[in-house]
PDB file of C-alpha atoms in Angstrom:
ATOM      1  CA  MET A  12     -35.079   4.862  10.741  1.00  0.00           C
ATOM      2  CA  LYS A  13     -33.980   8.368  10.894  1.00  0.00           C
ATOM      3  CA  HIS A  14     -30.960   7.423  12.986  1.00  0.00           C
ATOM      4  CA  GLY A  15     -29.987   4.853  10.339  1.00  0.00           C
ATOM      5  CA  VAL A  16     -30.303   7.467   7.574  1.00  0.00           C
ATOM      6  CA  ARG A  17     -28.116   9.938   9.459  1.00  0.00           C
ATOM      7  CA  ALA A  18     -25.521   7.231  10.101  1.00  0.00           C
ATOM      8  CA  GLU A  19     -25.455   6.407   6.399  1.00  0.00           C
ATOM      9  CA  GLN A  20     -25.288  10.140   5.496  1.00  0.00           C
ATOM     10  CA  ARG A  21     -22.281  10.467   7.947  1.00  0.00           C
ATOM     11  CA  GLU A  22     -20.531   7.474   6.452  1.00  0.00           C
ATOM     12  CA  GLN A  23     -21.134   8.748   2.918  1.00  0.00           C
ATOM     13  CA  THR A  24     -19.595  12.104   3.907  1.00  0.00           C
ATOM     14  CA  ARG A  25     -16.560  10.330   5.328  1.00  0.00           C
ATOM     15  CA  ARG A  26     -16.215   8.229   2.174  1.00  0.00           C
ATOM     16  CA  THR A  27     -16.431  11.395  -0.012  1.00  0.00           C
ATOM     17  CA  LEU A  28     -13.843  13.273   2.047  1.00  0.00           C
ATOM     18  CA  LEU A  29     -11.452  10.310   1.642  1.00  0.00           C
ATOM     19  CA  ALA A  30     -12.044  10.038  -2.065  1.00  0.00           C
ATOM     20  CA  GLN A  31     -11.613  13.763  -2.645  1.00  0.00           C
ATOM     21  CA  GLY A  32      -8.589  13.856  -0.305  1.00  0.00           C
ATOM     22  CA  ARG A  33      -6.975  11.018  -2.247  1.00  0.00           C
ATOM     23  CA  ARG A  34      -7.594  12.734  -5.582  1.00  0.00           C
ATOM     24  CA  LEU A  35      -6.192  16.034  -4.393  1.00  0.00           C
ATOM     25  CA  PHE A  36      -3.167  14.567  -2.600  1.00  0.00           C
ATOM     26  CA  ALA A  37      -2.369  12.424  -5.598  1.00  0.00           C
ATOM     27  CA  GLU A  38      -2.642  15.378  -8.073  1.00  0.00           C
ATOM     28  CA  LYS A  39      -0.913  18.086  -6.078  1.00  0.00           C
ATOM     29  CA  GLY A  40       0.921  16.513  -3.228  1.00  0.00           C
ATOM     30  CA  TYR A  41       0.033  16.863   0.459  1.00  0.00           C
ATOM     31  CA  ALA A  42       1.792  20.220   0.985  1.00  0.00           C
ATOM     32  CA  ASP A  43      -0.055  21.929  -1.861  1.00  0.00           C
ATOM     33  CA  VAL A  44      -3.549  20.941  -0.851  1.00  0.00           C
ATOM     34  CA  GLY A  45      -5.434  23.276   1.504  1.00  0.00           C
ATOM     35  CA  LEU A  46      -8.326  22.357   3.877  1.00  0.00           C
ATOM     36  CA  ALA A  47     -10.652  24.806   2.035  1.00  0.00           C
ATOM     37  CA  GLU A  48     -10.028  23.031  -1.259  1.00  0.00           C
ATOM     38  CA  ILE A  49     -10.769  19.708   0.319  1.00  0.00           C
ATOM     39  CA  VAL A  50     -14.167  20.676   1.687  1.00  0.00           C
ATOM     40  CA  ALA A  51     -15.070  22.535  -1.504  1.00  0.00           C
ATOM     41  CA  ALA A  52     -14.288  19.447  -3.602  1.00  0.00           C
ATOM     42  CA  ALA A  53     -16.220  17.172  -1.198  1.00  0.00           C
ATOM     43  CA  GLY A  54     -19.143  19.718  -1.067  1.00  0.00           C
ATOM     44  CA  VAL A  55     -19.161  19.835   2.724  1.00  0.00           C
ATOM     45  CA  THR A  56     -18.691  22.477   5.457  1.00  0.00           C
ATOM     46  CA  LYS A  57     -15.540  22.668   7.598  1.00  0.00           C
ATOM     47  CA  GLY A  58     -17.728  21.652  10.493  1.00  0.00           C
ATOM     48  CA  ALA A  59     -18.662  18.464   8.656  1.00  0.00           C
ATOM     49  CA  PHE A  60     -14.983  17.827   7.894  1.00  0.00           C
ATOM     50  CA  TYR A  61     -14.076  18.252  11.639  1.00  0.00           C
ATOM     51  CA  HIS A  62     -16.740  15.828  12.552  1.00  0.00           C
ATOM     52  CA  HIS A  63     -14.702  13.063  10.829  1.00  0.00           C
ATOM     53  CA  PHE A  64     -11.063  14.340  10.965  1.00  0.00           C
ATOM     54  CA  ASP A  65      -9.476  16.626  13.344  1.00  0.00           C
ATOM     55  CA  SER A  66      -6.927  17.905  10.808  1.00  0.00           C
ATOM     56  CA  LYS A  67      -5.671  17.669   7.187  1.00  0.00           C
ATOM     57  CA  LEU A  68      -3.012  15.307   8.564  1.00  0.00           C
ATOM     58  CA  ALA A  69      -5.727  13.002   9.969  1.00  0.00           C
ATOM     59  CA  LEU A  70      -7.404  12.905   6.634  1.00  0.00           C
ATOM     60  CA  PHE A  71      -4.061  12.101   4.889  1.00  0.00           C
ATOM     61  CA  ARG A  72      -3.552   9.298   7.376  1.00  0.00           C
ATOM     62  CA  GLY A  73      -6.990   7.912   6.482  1.00  0.00           C
ATOM     63  CA  VAL A  74      -6.228   8.150   2.798  1.00  0.00           C
ATOM     64  CA  LEU A  75      -2.813   6.402   3.166  1.00  0.00           C
ATOM     65  CA  THR A  76      -4.375   3.640   5.220  1.00  0.00           C
ATOM     66  CA  ALA A  77      -7.027   3.133   2.518  1.00  0.00           C
ATOM     67  CA  VAL A  78      -4.431   3.077  -0.205  1.00  0.00           C
ATOM     68  CA  GLN A  79      -2.312   0.589   1.667  1.00  0.00           C
ATOM     69  CA  GLU A  80      -5.346  -1.593   2.252  1.00  0.00           C
ATOM     70  CA  GLN A  81      -6.193  -1.456  -1.373  1.00  0.00           C
ATOM     71  CA  VAL A  82      -2.699  -2.529  -2.396  1.00  0.00           C
ATOM     72  CA  GLY A  83      -2.756  -5.220   0.271  1.00  0.00           C
ATOM     73  CA  ALA A  84      -6.095  -6.592  -0.969  1.00  0.00           C
ATOM     74  CA  GLU A  85      -4.857  -6.682  -4.655  1.00  0.00           C
ATOM     75  CA  VAL A  86      -1.682  -8.577  -3.502  1.00  0.00           C
ATOM     76  CA  ALA A  87      -3.651 -10.985  -1.432  1.00  0.00           C
ATOM     77  CA  ALA A  88      -6.160 -11.708  -4.152  1.00  0.00           C
ATOM     78  CA  ALA A  89      -3.542 -12.331  -6.768  1.00  0.00           C
ATOM     79  CA  ALA A  90      -1.538 -14.580  -4.356  1.00  0.00           C
ATOM     80  CA  ASP A  91      -4.530 -16.507  -3.141  1.00  0.00           C
ATOM     81  CA  ALA A  92      -5.496 -17.351  -6.732  1.00  0.00           C
ATOM     82  CA  GLU A  93      -2.335 -19.516  -6.853  1.00  0.00           C
ATOM     83  CA  LYS A  94      -2.394 -22.916  -5.202  1.00  0.00           C
ATOM     84  CA  ASP A  95       1.454 -23.434  -4.908  1.00  0.00           C
ATOM     85  CA  PRO A  96       2.958 -21.486  -1.926  1.00  0.00           C
ATOM     86  CA  TRP A  97       5.999 -20.527  -4.033  1.00  0.00           C
ATOM     87  CA  ARG A  98       3.818 -19.130  -6.769  1.00  0.00           C
ATOM     88  CA  GLN A  99       1.829 -17.282  -4.200  1.00  0.00           C
ATOM     89  CA  LEU A 100       5.008 -15.514  -2.972  1.00  0.00           C
ATOM     90  CA  VAL A 101       6.233 -14.626  -6.475  1.00  0.00           C
ATOM     91  CA  THR A 102       2.749 -13.590  -7.699  1.00  0.00           C
ATOM     92  CA  GLY A 103       2.147 -11.473  -4.594  1.00  0.00           C
ATOM     93  CA  CYS A 104       5.487  -9.648  -4.877  1.00  0.00           C
ATOM     94  CA  LEU A 105       5.006  -8.857  -8.603  1.00  0.00           C
ATOM     95  CA  THR A 106       1.514  -7.773  -8.025  1.00  0.00           C
ATOM     96  CA  PHE A 107       2.752  -5.282  -5.361  1.00  0.00           C
ATOM     97  CA  LEU A 108       5.086  -3.718  -8.028  1.00  0.00           C
ATOM     98  CA  THR A 109       2.135  -3.480 -10.457  1.00  0.00           C
ATOM     99  CA  ALA A 110      -0.169  -1.929  -7.861  1.00  0.00           C
ATOM    100  CA  THR A 111       2.345   0.643  -6.668  1.00  0.00           C
ATOM    101  CA  ALA A 112       3.072   1.653 -10.274  1.00  0.00           C
ATOM    102  CA  ALA A 113      -0.285   3.587 -10.223  1.00  0.00           C
ATOM    103  CA  PRO A 114       0.644   7.299 -10.065  1.00  0.00           C
ATOM    104  CA  ASP A 115      -1.897   8.011  -7.194  1.00  0.00           C
ATOM    105  CA  VAL A 116      -0.539   5.053  -5.115  1.00  0.00           C
ATOM    106  CA  GLN A 117       2.991   6.169  -5.697  1.00  0.00           C
ATOM    107  CA  ARG A 118       2.428   9.737  -4.600  1.00  0.00           C
ATOM    108  CA  VAL A 119       0.311   8.987  -1.507  1.00  0.00           C
ATOM    109  CA  MET A 120       1.939   5.765  -0.321  1.00  0.00           C
ATOM    110  CA  LEU A 121       5.591   6.087  -1.359  1.00  0.00           C
ATOM    111  CA  VAL A 122       6.379   9.684  -1.726  1.00  0.00           C
ATOM    112  CA  ASP A 123       4.259  11.698   0.684  1.00  0.00           C
ATOM    113  CA  GLY A 124       3.618   8.940   3.124  1.00  0.00           C
ATOM    114  CA  PRO A 125       7.075   8.779   4.775  1.00  0.00           C
ATOM    115  CA  ALA A 126       7.520  12.563   4.347  1.00  0.00           C
ATOM    116  CA  VAL A 127       4.244  13.546   5.948  1.00  0.00           C
ATOM    117  CA  LEU A 128       3.944  10.976   8.672  1.00  0.00           C
ATOM    118  CA  GLY A 129       7.540  10.393   9.379  1.00  0.00           C
ATOM    119  CA  TRP A 130       9.513   7.273   8.752  1.00  0.00           C
ATOM    120  CA  ALA A 131       8.606   5.493  11.970  1.00  0.00           C
ATOM    121  CA  GLU A 132       4.865   5.817  11.601  1.00  0.00           C
ATOM    122  CA  TRP A 133       4.969   5.125   7.946  1.00  0.00           C
ATOM    123  CA  ARG A 134       7.047   1.887   8.629  1.00  0.00           C
ATOM    124  CA  ALA A 135       4.465   0.858  11.254  1.00  0.00           C
ATOM    125  CA  LEU A 136       1.633   1.174   8.820  1.00  0.00           C
ATOM    126  CA  ASP A 137       3.496  -0.643   6.090  1.00  0.00           C
ATOM    127  CA  GLU A 138       4.337  -3.470   8.450  1.00  0.00           C
ATOM    128  CA  ALA A 139       0.758  -3.785   9.489  1.00  0.00           C
ATOM    129  CA  SER A 140      -0.352  -4.204   5.913  1.00  0.00           C
ATOM    130  CA  SER A 141       1.848  -5.734   3.219  1.00  0.00           C
ATOM    131  CA  ALA A 142       4.862  -6.659   5.349  1.00  0.00           C
ATOM    132  CA  ARG A 143       2.777  -8.908   7.549  1.00  0.00           C
ATOM    133  CA  HIS A 144       1.456 -10.919   4.640  1.00  0.00           C
ATOM    134  CA  LEU A 145       5.102 -11.189   3.175  1.00  0.00           C
ATOM    135  CA  ALA A 146       6.390 -12.569   6.554  1.00  0.00           C
ATOM    136  CA  GLU A 147       3.450 -15.134   6.641  1.00  0.00           C
ATOM    137  CA  ALA A 148       4.297 -16.325   3.070  1.00  0.00           C
ATOM    138  CA  LEU A 149       8.083 -16.670   3.893  1.00  0.00           C
ATOM    139  CA  GLU A 150       7.251 -18.592   7.068  1.00  0.00           C
ATOM    140  CA  VAL A 151       5.254 -21.179   5.045  1.00  0.00           C
ATOM    141  CA  LEU A 152       8.054 -21.479   2.537  1.00  0.00           C
ATOM    142  CA  ILE A 153      10.839 -21.816   5.187  1.00  0.00           C
ATOM    143  CA  GLY A 154       8.628 -24.415   7.090  1.00  0.00           C
ATOM    144  CA  SER A 155       8.253 -26.479   3.952  1.00  0.00           C
ATOM    145  CA  GLY A 156      11.866 -26.401   3.056  1.00  0.00           C
ATOM    146  CA  VAL A 157      11.435 -24.334  -0.247  1.00  0.00           C
ATOM    147  CA  LEU A 158      13.608 -21.573   1.463  1.00  0.00           C
ATOM    148  CA  ALA A 159      16.571 -22.410   3.643  1.00  0.00           C
ATOM    149  CA  ARG A 160      15.829 -22.341   7.317  1.00  0.00           C
ATOM    150  CA  GLN A 161      16.530 -18.810   8.622  1.00  0.00           C
ATOM    151  CA  PRO A 162      15.062 -16.007  10.797  1.00  0.00           C
ATOM    152  CA  VAL A 163      11.958 -14.640   8.927  1.00  0.00           C
ATOM    153  CA  ALA A 164      12.222 -10.970  10.254  1.00  0.00           C
ATOM    154  CA  PRO A 165      15.462  -9.984   8.450  1.00  0.00           C
ATOM    155  CA  LEU A 166      14.406 -11.556   5.224  1.00  0.00           C
ATOM    156  CA  THR A 167      11.010  -9.841   5.404  1.00  0.00           C
ATOM    157  CA  HIS A 168      12.605  -6.428   5.893  1.00  0.00           C
ATOM    158  CA  LEU A 169      15.176  -6.995   3.144  1.00  0.00           C
ATOM    159  CA  LEU A 170      12.533  -7.995   0.549  1.00  0.00           C
ATOM    160  CA  SER A 171      10.033  -5.341   1.729  1.00  0.00           C
ATOM    161  CA  GLY A 172      12.752  -2.722   1.473  1.00  0.00           C
ATOM    162  CA  ALA A 173      13.851  -3.827  -1.942  1.00  0.00           C
ATOM    163  CA  MET A 174      10.230  -3.763  -3.342  1.00  0.00           C
ATOM    164  CA  ASN A 175       9.517  -0.311  -1.839  1.00  0.00           C
ATOM    165  CA  GLU A 176      12.676   1.049  -3.268  1.00  0.00           C
ATOM    166  CA  ALA A 177      11.922  -0.457  -6.633  1.00  0.00           C
ATOM    167  CA  ALA A 178       8.461   1.033  -6.524  1.00  0.00           C
ATOM    168  CA  LEU A 179       9.936   4.474  -5.727  1.00  0.00           C
ATOM    169  CA  TRP A 180      12.380   4.197  -8.572  1.00  0.00           C
ATOM    170  CA  LEU A 181       9.616   3.192 -10.912  1.00  0.00           C
ATOM    171  CA  ALA A 182       7.733   6.353  -9.915  1.00  0.00           C
ATOM    172  CA  GLY A 183      10.341   8.393 -11.741  1.00  0.00           C
ATOM    173  CA  SER A 184      10.962   6.035 -14.633  1.00  0.00           C
ATOM    174  CA  ALA A 185       9.710   5.930 -18.173  1.00  0.00           C
ATOM    175  CA  GLY A 186       7.076   3.226 -17.849  1.00  0.00           C
ATOM    176  CA  ASN A 187       6.188  -0.267 -18.815  1.00  0.00           C
ATOM    177  CA  THR A 188       9.623  -1.350 -19.972  1.00  0.00           C
ATOM    178  CA  ASP A 189      11.200  -0.510 -16.673  1.00  0.00           C
ATOM    179  CA  LEU A 190       8.323  -2.079 -14.804  1.00  0.00           C
ATOM    180  CA  ASP A 191       8.792  -5.365 -16.764  1.00  0.00           C
ATOM    181  CA  ASP A 192      12.573  -5.289 -16.243  1.00  0.00           C
ATOM    182  CA  THR A 193      12.095  -4.691 -12.529  1.00  0.00           C
ATOM    183  CA  LYS A 194       9.635  -7.625 -12.297  1.00  0.00           C
ATOM    184  CA  ALA A 195      12.189  -9.901 -14.064  1.00  0.00           C
ATOM    185  CA  ALA A 196      14.936  -8.767 -11.793  1.00  0.00           C
ATOM    186  CA  LEU A 197      12.654  -9.403  -8.664  1.00  0.00           C
ATOM    187  CA  THR A 198      11.790 -12.848  -9.982  1.00  0.00           C
ATOM    188  CA  ARG A 199      15.454 -13.730 -10.386  1.00  0.00           C
ATOM    189  CA  MET A 200      16.167 -12.386  -6.847  1.00  0.00           C
ATOM    190  CA  LEU A 201      13.444 -14.471  -5.331  1.00  0.00           C
ATOM    191  CA  THR A 202      14.400 -17.556  -7.192  1.00  0.00           C
ATOM    192  CA  ALA A 203      18.016 -17.288  -5.913  1.00  0.00           C
ATOM    193  CA  LEU A 204      16.637 -17.591  -2.443  1.00  0.00           C
ATOM    194  CA  ARG A 205      15.275 -21.072  -3.028  1.00  0.00           C
ATOM    195  CA  ALA A 206      16.949 -23.918  -1.081  1.00  0.00           C
ATOM    196  CA  ASP A 207      17.097 -25.886  -4.406  1.00  0.00           C
ATOM    197  CA  ASN A 208      18.542 -22.893  -6.294  1.00  0.00           C
ATOM    198  CA  GLY A 209      15.418 -22.579  -8.323  1.00  0.00           C
ATOM    199  CA  VAL A 210      15.664 -26.009  -9.902  1.00  0.00           C
ATOM    200  CA  ARG A 211      12.142 -27.450  -9.880  1.00  0.00           C
TER     201      ARG A 211
END
């Protein structure tokens, strides 16, 4: 019983560190957050911090992974609610733009993520989450003839890159009007990829 309680306490400490890390990284940016500030906000000692993460960078990596998983889950849930594979793709892509419009997601995932971890590691994490789901959706649509037969990898990277760039641009934009316009532009771009030129 005691062992179970300790394990739960350790997991709670880890969750608290991730939550406070996310809040501070989102508010101030990675470079302006110190380790002392993180442990104070979480109400733990530095020893407790190092039990879970070997550095501030390791905590940031954990926060980024959690943010990407959250976005991926939102996209998957919205797409899965649609029965038609084409609607799944469009809904998933539009949901990605909506999810990444949240300021904390923008700061952690799109601004600091590549800068802190480096482009290669950030790309690998991105591919392991949202890009993999996008590739799977495109494979289904190519297989069923909705999209013209073509290699999936280049199309996945082109669409993923376009959506990440749009999300970054939206991070510095005025708000909902730009988000709505970007969603409309993305819908037109996706429709143009259809083998039937969007005629349904």
